Structure formats: structure tokens, C-alpha cells
PDB file of C-alpha atoms in Angstrom:
ATOM      1  CA  MET P  17      16.789 -12.024 -16.091  1.00  0.00           C
ATOM      2  CA  PRO P  18      16.642 -13.098 -12.435  1.00  0.00           C
ATOM      3  CA  SER P  19      14.955 -10.694 -10.062  1.00  0.00           C
ATOM      4  CA  THR P  20      16.769  -9.512  -6.994  1.00  0.00           C
ATOM      5  CA  ALA P  21      14.965  -8.842  -3.780  1.00  0.00           C
ATOM      6  CA  VAL P  22      16.001  -5.906  -1.666  1.00  0.00           C
ATOM      7  CA  GLU P  23      16.329  -7.034   1.899  1.00  0.00           C
ATOM      8  CA  LYS P  24      14.657  -4.690   4.356  1.00  0.00           C
ATOM      9  CA  LYS P  25      16.513  -4.168   7.617  1.00  0.00           C
ATOM     10  CA  TYR P  26      14.574  -5.056  10.745  1.00  0.00           C
ATOM     11  CA  TYR P  27      15.506  -2.839  13.683  1.00  0.00           C
ATOM     12  CA  THR P  28      15.157  -3.681  17.367  1.00  0.00           C
ATOM     13  CA  ILE P  29      15.059  -1.763  20.619  1.00  0.00           C
ATOM     14  CA  ASP P  30      18.826  -2.263  20.865  1.00  0.00           C
ATOM     15  CA  ASP P  31      19.209  -0.160  17.697  1.00  0.00           C
ATOM     16  CA  ILE P  32      17.195   2.634  19.360  1.00  0.00           C
ATOM     17  CA  TYR P  33      19.416   2.516  22.452  1.00  0.00           C
ATOM     18  CA  ASP P  34      22.530   2.512  20.226  1.00  0.00           C
ATOM     19  CA  LEU P  35      21.605   5.809  18.544  1.00  0.00           C
ATOM     20  CA  PRO P  36      23.948   8.723  19.217  1.00  0.00           C
ATOM     21  CA  GLU P  37      23.285  10.746  22.364  1.00  0.00           C
ATOM     22  CA  GLY P  38      20.504  13.257  21.779  1.00  0.00           C
ATOM     23  CA  SER P  39      18.947  11.383  18.841  1.00  0.00           C
ATOM     24  CA  ARG P  40      15.243  10.774  19.143  1.00  0.00           C
ATOM     25  CA  ALA P  41      13.432   8.029  17.290  1.00  0.00           C
ATOM     26  CA  GLU P  42      10.535   5.640  17.639  1.00  0.00           C
ATOM     27  CA  LEU P  43      10.319   1.975  16.682  1.00  0.00           C
ATOM     28  CA  VAL P  44       7.240   0.460  15.058  1.00  0.00           C
ATOM     29  CA  ASP P  45       7.334  -3.157  13.919  1.00  0.00           C
ATOM     30  CA  GLY P  46      11.038  -3.167  13.090  1.00  0.00           C
ATOM     31  CA  GLN P  47      11.172   0.258  11.440  1.00  0.00           C
ATOM     32  CA  ILE P  48      12.845   3.313  12.969  1.00  0.00           C
ATOM     33  CA  TYR P  49      11.132   6.683  12.639  1.00  0.00           C
ATOM     34  CA  TYR P  50      13.448   9.582  13.447  1.00  0.00           C
ATOM     35  CA  MET P  51      11.985  12.648  15.154  1.00  0.00           C
ATOM     36  CA  ALA P  52      12.959  16.248  14.442  1.00  0.00           C
ATOM     37  CA  PRO P  53      13.719  18.554  17.365  1.00  0.00           C
ATOM     38  CA  PRO P  54      10.546  20.234  18.654  1.00  0.00           C
ATOM     39  CA  SER P  55       9.760  23.862  17.849  1.00  0.00           C
ATOM     40  CA  THR P  56       9.277  26.578  20.454  1.00  0.00           C
ATOM     41  CA  ILE P  57       5.494  26.517  19.897  1.00  0.00           C
ATOM     42  CA  HIS P  58       5.518  22.747  20.382  1.00  0.00           C
ATOM     43  CA  GLN P  59       7.374  23.149  23.685  1.00  0.00           C
ATOM     44  CA  ARG P  60       5.022  25.921  24.886  1.00  0.00           C
ATOM     45  CA  ILE P  61       2.015  23.690  24.254  1.00  0.00           C
ATOM     46  CA  LEU P  62       3.729  20.738  25.933  1.00  0.00           C
ATOM     47  CA  SER P  63       4.617  22.819  29.003  1.00  0.00           C
ATOM     48  CA  PHE P  64       1.091  24.232  29.241  1.00  0.00           C
ATOM     49  CA  LEU P  65      -0.543  20.800  29.086  1.00  0.00           C
ATOM     50  CA  HIS P  66       1.972  19.200  31.433  1.00  0.00           C
ATOM     51  CA  LEU P  67       1.396  21.924  34.048  1.00  0.00           C
ATOM     52  CA  GLU P  68      -2.418  21.864  33.710  1.00  0.00           C
ATOM     53  CA  ILE P  69      -2.668  18.091  34.062  1.00  0.00           C
ATOM     54  CA  GLY P  70      -0.003  17.860  36.765  1.00  0.00           C
ATOM     55  CA  GLN P  71      -1.711  20.570  38.811  1.00  0.00           C
ATOM     56  CA  HIS P  72      -5.052  18.761  38.499  1.00  0.00           C
ATOM     57  CA  ILE P  73      -3.508  15.494  39.690  1.00  0.00           C
ATOM     58  CA  ARG P  74      -1.794  17.169  42.665  1.00  0.00           C
ATOM     59  CA  THR P  75      -4.843  19.240  43.673  1.00  0.00           C
ATOM     60  CA  ASN P  76      -7.085  16.162  43.617  1.00  0.00           C
ATOM     61  CA  HIS P  77      -4.527  13.844  45.258  1.00  0.00           C
ATOM     62  CA  GLY P  78      -4.618  11.656  42.164  1.00  0.00           C
ATOM     63  CA  THR P  79      -2.589   8.521  41.674  1.00  0.00           C
ATOM     64  CA  CYS P  80      -1.917   9.017  37.963  1.00  0.00           C
ATOM     65  CA  GLU P  81       1.385  10.457  36.755  1.00  0.00           C
ATOM     66  CA  VAL P  82       2.015  12.702  33.773  1.00  0.00           C
ATOM     67  CA  PHE P  83       5.233  12.333  31.776  1.00  0.00           C
ATOM     68  CA  PRO P  84       6.416  14.685  29.019  1.00  0.00           C
ATOM     69  CA  ALA P  85       8.634  13.482  26.181  1.00  0.00           C
ATOM     70  CA  PRO P  86      11.150  12.066  25.992  1.00  0.00           C
ATOM     71  CA  PHE P  87       9.565   9.207  27.932  1.00  0.00           C
ATOM     72  CA  ALA P  88       9.612   5.638  26.628  1.00  0.00           C
ATOM     73  CA  VAL P  89       6.351   3.814  26.041  1.00  0.00           C
ATOM     74  CA  PHE P  90       6.568   0.136  25.113  1.00  0.00           C
ATOM     75  CA  LEU P  91       3.153  -0.712  23.663  1.00  0.00           C
ATOM     76  CA  SER P  92       3.816  -4.418  23.161  1.00  0.00           C
ATOM     77  CA  GLU P  93       5.851  -7.183  24.693  1.00  0.00           C
ATOM     78  CA  GLY P  94       9.046  -7.884  22.861  1.00  0.00           C
ATOM     79  CA  ASP P  95       9.728  -4.154  22.525  1.00  0.00           C
ATOM     80  CA  SER P  96       8.618  -4.025  18.870  1.00  0.00           C
ATOM     81  CA  LYS P  97       6.607  -0.840  19.481  1.00  0.00           C
ATOM     82  CA  TYR P  98       8.644   1.857  21.224  1.00  0.00           C
ATOM     83  CA  LEU P  99       7.125   5.339  21.156  1.00  0.00           C
ATOM     84  CA  GLU P 100       7.818   8.652  22.849  1.00  0.00           C
ATOM     85  CA  PRO P 101       4.450  10.412  23.079  1.00  0.00           C
ATOM     86  CA  ASP P 102       4.604  14.124  23.746  1.00  0.00           C
ATOM     87  CA  LEU P 103       2.568  13.578  26.916  1.00  0.00           C
ATOM     88  CA  SER P 104       1.596  10.343  28.670  1.00  0.00           C
ATOM     89  CA  VAL P 105      -0.751  10.014  31.624  1.00  0.00           C
ATOM     90  CA  ILE P 106      -0.389   6.672  33.391  1.00  0.00           C
ATOM     91  CA  CYS P 107      -2.704   5.602  36.190  1.00  0.00           C
ATOM     92  CA  ASP P 108      -1.486   2.023  36.714  1.00  0.00           C
ATOM     93  CA  GLN P 109       1.767   2.354  38.654  1.00  0.00           C
ATOM     94  CA  ASP P 110       2.631  -1.278  37.859  1.00  0.00           C
ATOM     95  CA  LYS P 111       3.225  -0.235  34.236  1.00  0.00           C
ATOM     96  CA  ILE P 112       6.010   2.171  35.209  1.00  0.00           C
ATOM     97  CA  ASP P 113       9.635   1.112  35.668  1.00  0.00           C
ATOM     98  CA  ASP P 114      13.082   2.601  35.097  1.00  0.00           C
ATOM     99  CA  ARG P 115      12.781   2.164  31.317  1.00  0.00           C
ATOM    100  CA  GLY P 116       9.403   3.925  31.041  1.00  0.00           C
ATOM    101  CA  CYS P 117       5.847   2.637  30.590  1.00  0.00           C
ATOM    102  CA  ASN P 118       5.207  -1.018  29.746  1.00  0.00           C
ATOM    103  CA  GLY P 119       1.803  -1.152  28.108  1.00  0.00           C
ATOM    104  CA  ALA P 120      -0.717   1.471  27.139  1.00  0.00           C
ATOM    105  CA  PRO P 121      -0.839   4.790  28.992  1.00  0.00           C
ATOM    106  CA  ASP P 122      -4.345   5.860  29.948  1.00  0.00           C
ATOM    107  CA  TRP P 123      -4.128   9.162  28.084  1.00  0.00           C
ATOM    108  CA  VAL P 124      -1.747  10.191  25.329  1.00  0.00           C
ATOM    109  CA  MET P 125      -1.273  13.562  23.658  1.00  0.00           C
ATOM    110  CA  GLU P 126       0.697  14.196  20.500  1.00  0.00           C
ATOM    111  CA  ILE P 127       1.555  17.708  19.325  1.00  0.00           C
ATOM    112  CA  VAL P 128       1.713  17.658  15.548  1.00  0.00           C
ATOM    113  CA  SER P 129       4.737  18.980  13.710  1.00  0.00           C
ATOM    114  CA  PRO P 130       5.108  19.099   9.931  1.00  0.00           C
ATOM    115  CA  SER P 131       7.304  15.984   9.960  1.00  0.00           C
ATOM    116  CA  SER P 132       5.026  13.982  12.307  1.00  0.00           C
ATOM    117  CA  ARG P 133       1.609  14.696  10.729  1.00  0.00           C
ATOM    118  CA  ALA P 134       0.980  11.272   9.142  1.00  0.00           C
ATOM    119  CA  MET P 135       2.492   9.436  12.093  1.00  0.00           C
ATOM    120  CA  ASP P 136       0.319  11.270  14.664  1.00  0.00           C
ATOM    121  CA  TYR P 137      -2.973  11.244  12.727  1.00  0.00           C
ATOM    122  CA  TYR P 138      -2.832   7.707  11.338  1.00  0.00           C
ATOM    123  CA  THR P 139      -0.089   5.366  12.528  1.00  0.00           C
ATOM    124  CA  LYS P 140      -0.154   6.317  16.201  1.00  0.00           C
ATOM    125  CA  LEU P 141      -3.951   6.508  16.304  1.00  0.00           C
ATOM    126  CA  SER P 142      -4.098   2.887  15.179  1.00  0.00           C
ATOM    127  CA  LEU P 143      -1.309   1.794  17.537  1.00  0.00           C
ATOM    128  CA  TYR P 144      -2.788   3.547  20.562  1.00  0.00           C
ATOM    129  CA  ARG P 145      -6.301   2.272  19.844  1.00  0.00           C
ATOM    130  CA  SER P 146      -5.183  -1.351  19.496  1.00  0.00           C
ATOM    131  CA  ALA P 147      -2.927  -1.131  22.571  1.00  0.00           C
ATOM    132  CA  GLY P 148      -5.782   0.032  24.827  1.00  0.00           C
ATOM    133  CA  VAL P 149      -5.063   3.754  25.321  1.00  0.00           C
ATOM    134  CA  ARG P 150      -8.250   5.174  26.827  1.00  0.00           C
ATOM    135  CA  GLU P 151      -7.971   8.719  25.450  1.00  0.00           C
ATOM    136  CA  TYR P 152      -5.891  10.266  22.656  1.00  0.00           C
ATOM    137  CA  TRP P 153      -5.562  13.966  21.868  1.00  0.00           C
ATOM    138  CA  ILE P 154      -3.936  15.257  18.703  1.00  0.00           C
ATOM    139  CA  VAL P 155      -2.973  18.894  19.185  1.00  0.00           C
ATOM    140  CA  ASP P 156      -2.316  20.622  15.876  1.00  0.00           C
ATOM    141  CA  PRO P 157      -0.656  24.061  16.229  1.00  0.00           C
ATOM    142  CA  ILE P 158      -0.907  24.818  12.499  1.00  0.00           C
ATOM    143  CA  LYS P 159      -4.657  24.149  12.324  1.00  0.00           C
ATOM    144  CA  LYS P 160      -5.129  25.377  15.927  1.00  0.00           C
ATOM    145  CA  THR P 161      -7.264  22.319  16.639  1.00  0.00           C
ATOM    146  CA  ILE P 162      -7.399  19.520  19.161  1.00  0.00           C
ATOM    147  CA  LEU P 163      -8.822  16.226  17.951  1.00  0.00           C
ATOM    148  CA  VAL P 164     -10.074  14.185  20.913  1.00  0.00           C
ATOM    149  CA  TYR P 165     -10.562  10.426  20.715  1.00  0.00           C
ATOM    150  CA  ASP P 166     -12.453   8.889  23.647  1.00  0.00           C
ATOM    151  CA  MET P 167     -11.427   5.328  22.849  1.00  0.00           C
ATOM    152  CA  GLU P 168     -12.587   3.944  26.174  1.00  0.00           C
ATOM    153  CA  HIS P 169     -16.197   4.670  25.190  1.00  0.00           C
ATOM    154  CA  ASP P 170     -15.651   4.078  21.453  1.00  0.00           C
ATOM    155  CA  ALA P 171     -17.012   7.577  20.778  1.00  0.00           C
ATOM    156  CA  ALA P 172     -16.606   9.467  17.529  1.00  0.00           C
ATOM    157  CA  PRO P 173     -13.695  11.913  17.620  1.00  0.00           C
ATOM    158  CA  VAL P 174     -14.502  15.524  18.497  1.00  0.00           C
ATOM    159  CA  ILE P 175     -12.672  18.539  17.063  1.00  0.00           C
ATOM    160  CA  TYR P 176     -11.998  21.544  19.304  1.00  0.00           C
ATOM    161  CA  SER P 177     -10.192  24.835  18.707  1.00  0.00           C
ATOM    162  CA  PHE P 178      -7.522  26.663  20.671  1.00  0.00           C
ATOM    163  CA  PHE P 179     -10.341  28.856  22.084  1.00  0.00           C
ATOM    164  CA  ASP P 180     -12.266  25.992  23.709  1.00  0.00           C
ATOM    165  CA  LYS P 181     -12.413  24.394  27.130  1.00  0.00           C
ATOM    166  CA  ILE P 182     -11.968  20.671  26.692  1.00  0.00           C
ATOM    167  CA  LYS P 183     -13.084  18.094  29.205  1.00  0.00           C
ATOM    168  CA  ALA P 184     -10.724  15.177  29.709  1.00  0.00           C
ATOM    169  CA  ASN P 185     -12.711  11.974  29.451  1.00  0.00           C
ATOM    170  CA  ILE P 186     -10.566   9.959  31.869  1.00  0.00           C
ATOM    171  CA  TYR P 187     -11.312  12.450  34.680  1.00  0.00           C
ATOM    172  CA  GLU P 188     -14.671  13.619  36.000  1.00  0.00           C
ATOM    173  CA  ASN P 189     -13.599  17.172  36.740  1.00  0.00           C
ATOM    174  CA  LEU P 190     -10.693  18.183  34.495  1.00  0.00           C
ATOM    175  CA  GLU P 191     -11.227  20.799  31.826  1.00  0.00           C
ATOM    176  CA  ILE P 192      -8.323  22.356  29.970  1.00  0.00           C
ATOM    177  CA  ASP P 193      -8.985  25.908  28.822  1.00  0.00           C
ATOM    178  CA  PHE P 194      -6.939  26.309  25.641  1.00  0.00           C
ATOM    179  CA  SER P 195      -7.759  30.036  25.528  1.00  0.00           C
ATOM    180  CA  LYS P 196      -5.214  30.398  28.365  1.00  0.00           C
ATOM    181  CA  LEU P 197      -2.479  28.966  26.178  1.00  0.00           C
ATOM    182  CA  GLU P 198      -0.048  31.753  25.315  1.00  0.00           C
ATOM    183  CA  LEU P 199       1.677  31.205  22.015  1.00  0.00           C
TER     184      LEU P 199
END
């Protein structure tokens, strides 16, 4: 009996842009990963972090910019890796254009949801590391932990809780006090 091969569809950035209005998805090596709408807790954490980092940048007259999702990050040429990190900090203004960020942001944060757990802890960690992201935080509201990867210094990851002050590695003087986060 002859075997039949199932042909796997290869998606492109055009398929992402052709999604219905309001749909959110990411593209990794030809595969689309749909994203569920964020929860209220997710949005509270995102707002808290966005405000803390943005205030630090403004107060210190920094040149980096912080972008909350949805914000397009193209990790590779050819648009085969299109992600929408929950928070992106970009210090090289040449990477930013009307489409989003072309190349690795300096600092990325992902807020874990039940549907994104494997993607955030494994797939994105690998993608961000190989693309040259300097720092990656995985904020897990269920575990109430923050896993910090200082990839610029190839340091072992450090686990913090929602009661800790966490120093950002890409800045000399930024600490985020998670005990101030009101959930």
C-alpha cells in the first residue's frame, strides 16, 4: 500500500497580516501560533511594568523606548520570525520603523498565560537567546514568579517572587519592586 505524505502548510508574514481584524498571532518558521486575549491580571502586570520602565527612561533621559503588546518584533530577515512580546525595550533606534522592531529588542518580558506557557518558557527563550536579546523576563502570575535571564552576560537564570525588588541588568540603576504590584 503506498504511503501518503501529509503536506504541512508553510505560512508567511502575509498570512499574519491577512488575519481578521483583532486576531493576534505569532509566526515562527512558517507556523502560526494564535494568541488568546489577555486576562485582567495579565493587563495589570503589563501596565505596571510598562509604567515603571517608561518612568525610569523618562526620569533618566534615556534613549531606549518601551513598547507594550501588540507590537511587532521581526527577529530575523525574511520575516520568518514574527513575535509580539508583552513588553519590548529597544535601545537602538535604527531597529524601529513603522512595522515595529527589526532585530532583537534589548529587553523582552513575557507574561505567562495558561495557553502560552510552553511558548514563553521554551520556544521564545530559545528564539530570543539566538536572536541576541540581552535580557529576558518571564513573569508567571500563577506561580507568582519572575524568571530573569541575563543573556548578555550568559548568567544562570534567577527566580524571583512577586515580593522582590528586581534589578534590570541592562540598566545600572533600575529596580522594579514587585511588592508594589496590585493584583
